[in-house]
């Protein structure tokens, strides 16, 4: 296929560009060319808010909108194309209000989520525009994505803490649950949609099981090869010392599982991410979690 991926230089979009190049597809990326490009891609240099006529005449078989966060983003992208065959939009589980019964299903009515704020609302507006103007588009709603090329300070934060041989600060009892999805499984599922073309257009995607914070941290420490010692922390804002919101949610991924039942085990995926992180530490955007812990929790 000749495909266009928006972004292509950071985490999910970069991994996707690399994945589809290695699968033998002709991959074009749309970005501002401010970071190194994936070897083998074709660059279209433009800002997503000022694409102009740079997509005219290309005739893409598929478009994967990864770095598009608002209705204006997807509207600008779609309107800049000569025509649209297959289109995949990476949305978010943040489109589900936290007040809905869980697990969240694709049939539930979406709306504002107070935890995610504008991010979730903007993704939902983008979804609604696509469903009205491009009903053939596939919409994917992932939980937390992880794996090689992750530049978000989540698993990398735990890896660094494990390397220091320090007790890890768990929020409360560490039993809050998290749901993950490996970035390669996301790419595999997108490839499946583009080749199999199933009738359903909206999919929750993710591992069919959740893990507790304690379990996830332990797997991160095991990936580094370190034993885990923990400290229970209460009375501090969770996001000041831990990389996830104090918010437990779970997606029903039955629809995805019917099409792609075999996923990468979390332990294996974290080992892959650790192997990548060791050689790419500068790619991660760090937050002052360690500084807060050293000042307020474990001085």
Coordinates of C-alpha atoms in Angstrom, one line a residue:
X1 CA 0.0 0.0 0.0
X2 CA 0.9 3.6 -0.4
X3 CA 0.1 5.1 2.9
X4 CA 0.3 8.5 4.7
X5 CA 1.0 8.7 8.4
X6 CA 0.6 12.0 10.2
X7 CA 3.6 12.7 12.4
X8 CA 6.1 9.9 12.0
X9 CA 8.9 11.2 14.3
X10 CA 7.7 10.5 17.9
X11 CA 6.5 7.3 19.6
X12 CA 3.3 5.9 18.1
X13 CA 3.6 7.6 14.8
X14 CA 7.3 6.9 14.5
X15 CA 6.9 3.3 15.4
X16 CA 4.0 3.0 12.9
X17 CA 6.1 4.5 10.2
X18 CA 9.0 2.1 10.9
X19 CA 6.6 -0.9 11.2
X20 CA 4.9 -0.3 7.8
X21 CA 8.2 0.5 6.0
X22 CA 9.6 -2.8 7.2
X23 CA 6.4 -4.6 6.1
X24 CA 7.1 -3.4 2.5
X25 CA 4.6 -0.5 2.2
X26 CA 5.3 2.8 0.6
X27 CA 5.1 5.1 3.6
X28 CA 4.8 8.9 3.4
X29 CA 4.9 11.0 6.6
X30 CA 3.4 14.5 7.2
X31 CA 5.4 16.5 9.7
X32 CA 7.4 19.8 10.1
X33 CA 10.7 18.0 9.7
X34 CA 12.0 19.2 13.0
X35 CA 13.2 15.7 14.1
X36 CA 15.1 12.9 12.4
X37 CA 12.9 10.8 10.0
X38 CA 12.5 7.1 10.0
X39 CA 14.8 5.5 7.3
X40 CA 12.8 4.6 4.2
X41 CA 9.9 7.1 4.6
X42 CA 9.0 9.8 2.1
X43 CA 8.6 13.2 3.8
X44 CA 5.9 15.7 3.1
X45 CA 7.0 18.8 5.1
X46 CA 4.1 20.8 6.4
X47 CA 2.3 21.9 9.5
X48 CA -0.9 20.1 10.1
X49 CA -2.7 23.4 10.3
X50 CA -1.3 24.7 7.0
X51 CA -1.1 21.7 4.7
X52 CA -2.1 23.7 1.6
X53 CA -1.9 21.6 -1.6
X54 CA 1.0 19.4 -0.5
X55 CA -1.1 16.2 -0.5
X56 CA -2.6 16.8 -3.9
X57 CA -1.9 14.2 -6.6
X58 CA -0.6 11.5 -4.3
X59 CA -3.5 9.0 -4.3
X60 CA -2.9 7.3 -1.0
X61 CA -4.4 3.8 -0.4
X62 CA -4.6 4.5 3.3
X63 CA -4.2 7.4 5.7
X64 CA -3.4 6.8 9.4
X65 CA -4.1 9.9 11.5
X66 CA -1.9 9.5 14.6
X67 CA -0.9 13.1 15.5
X68 CA -4.3 14.6 15.1
X69 CA -6.0 15.8 18.3
X70 CA -8.9 18.1 17.3
X71 CA -11.7 18.3 14.8
X72 CA -9.8 21.0 13.0
X73 CA -6.8 18.6 12.7
X74 CA -8.8 15.8 11.0
X75 CA -10.9 18.2 9.0
X76 CA -7.8 20.0 7.6
X77 CA -6.2 16.6 6.8
X78 CA -9.3 15.1 5.0
X79 CA -9.9 18.3 3.0
X80 CA -6.3 18.4 1.9
X81 CA -6.6 15.0 0.3
X82 CA -7.7 14.4 -3.3
X83 CA -9.8 11.5 -2.2
X84 CA -10.0 9.1 0.7
X85 CA -9.9 5.3 0.4
X86 CA -9.1 3.8 3.9
X87 CA -8.7 6.1 6.9
X88 CA -7.7 5.2 10.5
X89 CA -8.0 7.7 13.3
X90 CA -6.2 7.1 16.6
X91 CA -8.6 8.4 19.1
X92 CA -8.5 7.7 22.9
X93 CA -10.3 6.0 25.8
X94 CA -10.6 9.5 27.2
X95 CA -13.8 9.9 25.1
X96 CA -15.7 7.9 27.7
X97 CA -17.1 9.9 30.7
X98 CA -15.7 8.5 33.9
X99 CA -19.3 8.3 35.2
X100 CA -20.3 5.5 32.8
X101 CA -20.5 1.9 34.0
X102 CA -17.3 -0.1 33.2
X103 CA -15.9 -1.8 31.3
X104 CA -16.5 0.8 28.6
X105 CA -18.0 -0.5 25.4
X106 CA -18.1 1.0 21.9
X107 CA -21.9 1.3 22.1
X108 CA -21.9 3.6 25.1
X109 CA -22.6 7.3 24.6
X110 CA -19.4 9.3 24.8
X111 CA -18.9 12.7 26.4
X112 CA -16.7 14.9 28.5
X113 CA -14.3 13.2 31.0
X114 CA -13.3 15.4 33.9
X115 CA -10.0 13.5 34.4
X116 CA -8.8 14.1 30.8
X117 CA -10.5 17.4 30.2
X118 CA -10.0 19.1 26.8
X119 CA -7.9 16.2 25.4
X120 CA -10.7 13.8 25.6
X121 CA -13.4 16.3 24.5
X122 CA -11.2 17.3 21.5
X123 CA -10.7 13.7 20.4
X124 CA -14.5 13.1 20.7
X125 CA -15.2 16.2 18.5
X126 CA -12.8 14.8 15.9
X127 CA -14.5 11.4 16.0
X128 CA -17.9 13.0 15.5
X129 CA -16.7 15.0 12.5
X130 CA -15.3 11.9 11.0
X131 CA -18.4 9.8 11.5
X132 CA -20.5 12.5 9.8
X133 CA -18.2 13.4 6.9
X134 CA -16.1 10.2 6.5
X135 CA -18.3 7.3 7.7
X136 CA -15.9 4.7 6.3
X137 CA -13.1 5.8 8.7
X138 CA -12.0 3.4 11.4
X139 CA -11.7 4.9 14.9
X140 CA -9.5 3.3 17.5
X141 CA -9.7 4.0 21.2
X142 CA -6.6 2.7 23.1
X143 CA -5.8 2.8 26.8
X144 CA -2.2 3.5 27.8
X145 CA 0.2 2.6 24.9
X146 CA 3.7 1.4 25.7
X147 CA 6.6 -0.2 24.0
X148 CA 9.8 0.8 22.2
X149 CA 10.1 4.5 21.2
X150 CA 7.9 5.6 24.1
X151 CA 8.9 9.1 24.8
X152 CA 6.4 9.6 27.6
X153 CA 7.8 9.4 31.2
X154 CA 5.9 6.3 32.3
X155 CA 7.8 3.0 32.0
X156 CA 11.1 5.0 31.5
X157 CA 10.5 6.6 34.9
X158 CA 10.2 3.2 36.6
X159 CA 13.2 1.9 34.7
X160 CA 15.3 4.8 35.9
X161 CA 14.1 4.3 39.5
X162 CA 15.0 0.6 39.3
X163 CA 18.5 1.4 38.1
X164 CA 19.0 3.5 41.2
X165 CA 18.1 0.6 43.5
X166 CA 15.7 2.8 45.4
X167 CA 12.4 1.8 46.9
X168 CA 9.6 2.7 44.6
X169 CA 6.8 5.0 45.8
X170 CA 3.5 3.3 45.2
X171 CA 0.3 5.4 45.4
X172 CA -1.6 4.0 48.4
X173 CA -1.8 0.2 48.4
X174 CA -0.8 -0.1 44.8
X175 CA -4.0 -1.9 43.8
X176 CA -5.2 0.7 41.3
X177 CA -5.6 -1.0 37.9
X178 CA -4.1 0.0 34.6
X179 CA -4.8 -1.2 31.1
X180 CA -2.1 -1.2 28.4
X181 CA -1.6 -1.9 24.7
X182 CA 1.7 -2.6 23.0
X183 CA 2.5 -0.2 20.1
X184 CA 3.3 -3.1 17.8
X185 CA 0.0 -4.7 18.6
X186 CA -1.7 -1.4 17.6
X187 CA 0.2 -1.5 14.3
X188 CA -0.7 -5.1 13.7
X189 CA -4.4 -4.3 14.3
X190 CA -4.3 -1.3 11.9
X191 CA -2.7 -3.5 9.3
X192 CA -5.5 -6.1 9.8
X193 CA -8.2 -3.4 9.4
X194 CA -6.6 -2.2 6.1
X195 CA -6.4 -5.7 4.7
X196 CA -9.5 -7.4 6.1
X197 CA -11.8 -4.4 6.1
X198 CA -14.3 -5.5 8.8
X199 CA -17.7 -3.8 8.9
X200 CA -17.4 -2.4 12.4
X201 CA -15.9 1.1 12.4
X202 CA -15.2 1.8 16.1
X203 CA -12.9 -0.3 18.2
X204 CA -11.7 -0.3 21.7
X205 CA -8.1 -1.7 21.6
X206 CA -6.0 -2.9 24.4
X207 CA -4.9 -5.9 26.4
X208 CA -8.0 -7.9 27.6
X209 CA -6.7 -7.8 31.2
X210 CA -5.7 -5.1 33.5
X211 CA -2.8 -5.1 36.0
X212 CA -2.4 -3.3 39.3
X213 CA 0.1 -0.5 39.7
X214 CA 2.1 -2.9 41.9
X215 CA 2.2 -5.6 39.3
X216 CA 3.2 -3.2 36.5
X217 CA 6.0 -1.7 38.5
X218 CA 7.3 -5.2 39.4
X219 CA 7.3 -6.1 35.8
X220 CA 9.3 -2.9 35.0
X221 CA 11.8 -3.8 37.7
X222 CA 12.1 -7.3 36.4
X223 CA 12.8 -6.0 32.9
X224 CA 15.7 -4.1 34.3
X225 CA 16.8 -7.1 36.4
X226 CA 16.2 -5.5 39.8
X227 CA 14.3 -6.7 42.9
X228 CA 11.3 -4.5 43.9
X229 CA 11.0 -2.8 47.3
X230 CA 8.1 -0.4 47.7
X231 CA 7.0 2.5 49.9
X232 CA 3.3 3.3 50.3
X233 CA 2.6 7.0 49.8
X234 CA -0.6 8.8 50.8
X235 CA -1.4 12.5 51.3
X236 CA 0.4 13.7 48.1
X237 CA -1.1 14.4 44.7
X238 CA -0.6 11.2 42.7
X239 CA 0.7 12.9 39.6
X240 CA 3.4 14.7 41.5
X241 CA 5.3 11.4 42.2
X242 CA 3.7 8.8 39.9
X243 CA 3.2 9.0 36.1
X244 CA -0.5 8.1 36.0
X245 CA -3.7 9.8 37.0
X246 CA -5.6 8.6 40.1
X247 CA -8.2 7.1 37.8
X248 CA -9.0 3.5 37.2
X249 CA -10.9 2.5 34.1
X250 CA -11.2 -0.5 31.8
X251 CA -12.1 -1.0 28.2
X252 CA -14.1 -3.9 26.8
X253 CA -12.0 -5.1 23.9
X254 CA -14.1 -8.1 22.8
X255 CA -14.6 -6.6 19.4
X256 CA -10.8 -6.3 18.9
X257 CA -10.2 -9.8 20.3
X258 CA -12.5 -11.4 17.8
X259 CA -10.3 -10.2 15.0
X260 CA -6.9 -10.4 16.7
X261 CA -6.8 -12.6 19.8
X262 CA -3.0 -13.0 20.2
X263 CA -1.3 -10.1 21.8
X264 CA 2.2 -9.5 23.2
X265 CA 2.5 -10.4 26.9
X266 CA 3.1 -7.3 29.1
X267 CA 6.3 -8.7 30.5
X268 CA 7.7 -9.3 27.1
X269 CA 6.7 -5.8 25.9
X270 CA 8.3 -4.1 28.8
X271 CA 11.6 -6.0 28.2
X272 CA 11.5 -4.7 24.6
X273 CA 10.9 -1.2 25.9
X274 CA 13.7 -1.4 28.4
X275 CA 16.1 -2.6 25.7
X276 CA 15.2 0.4 23.5
X277 CA 15.3 2.8 26.4
X278 CA 18.9 1.9 27.3
X279 CA 20.1 3.3 24.0
X280 CA 17.6 6.1 23.6
X281 CA 17.4 7.9 26.9
X282 CA 17.5 11.3 25.4
X283 CA 14.3 10.7 23.5
X284 CA 12.2 10.7 26.7
X285 CA 10.5 13.8 27.9
X286 CA 11.1 13.8 31.7
X287 CA 8.9 15.3 34.4
X288 CA 10.1 16.3 37.8
X289 CA 8.8 13.2 39.6
X290 CA 12.2 12.3 41.2
X291 CA 12.7 15.9 42.4
X292 CA 9.3 15.9 44.1
X293 CA 10.0 12.5 45.8
X294 CA 13.5 13.6 46.9
X295 CA 12.1 16.9 48.3
X296 CA 8.7 15.8 49.8
X297 CA 8.6 12.0 50.3
X298 CA 12.0 10.4 50.6
X299 CA 14.4 13.3 51.5

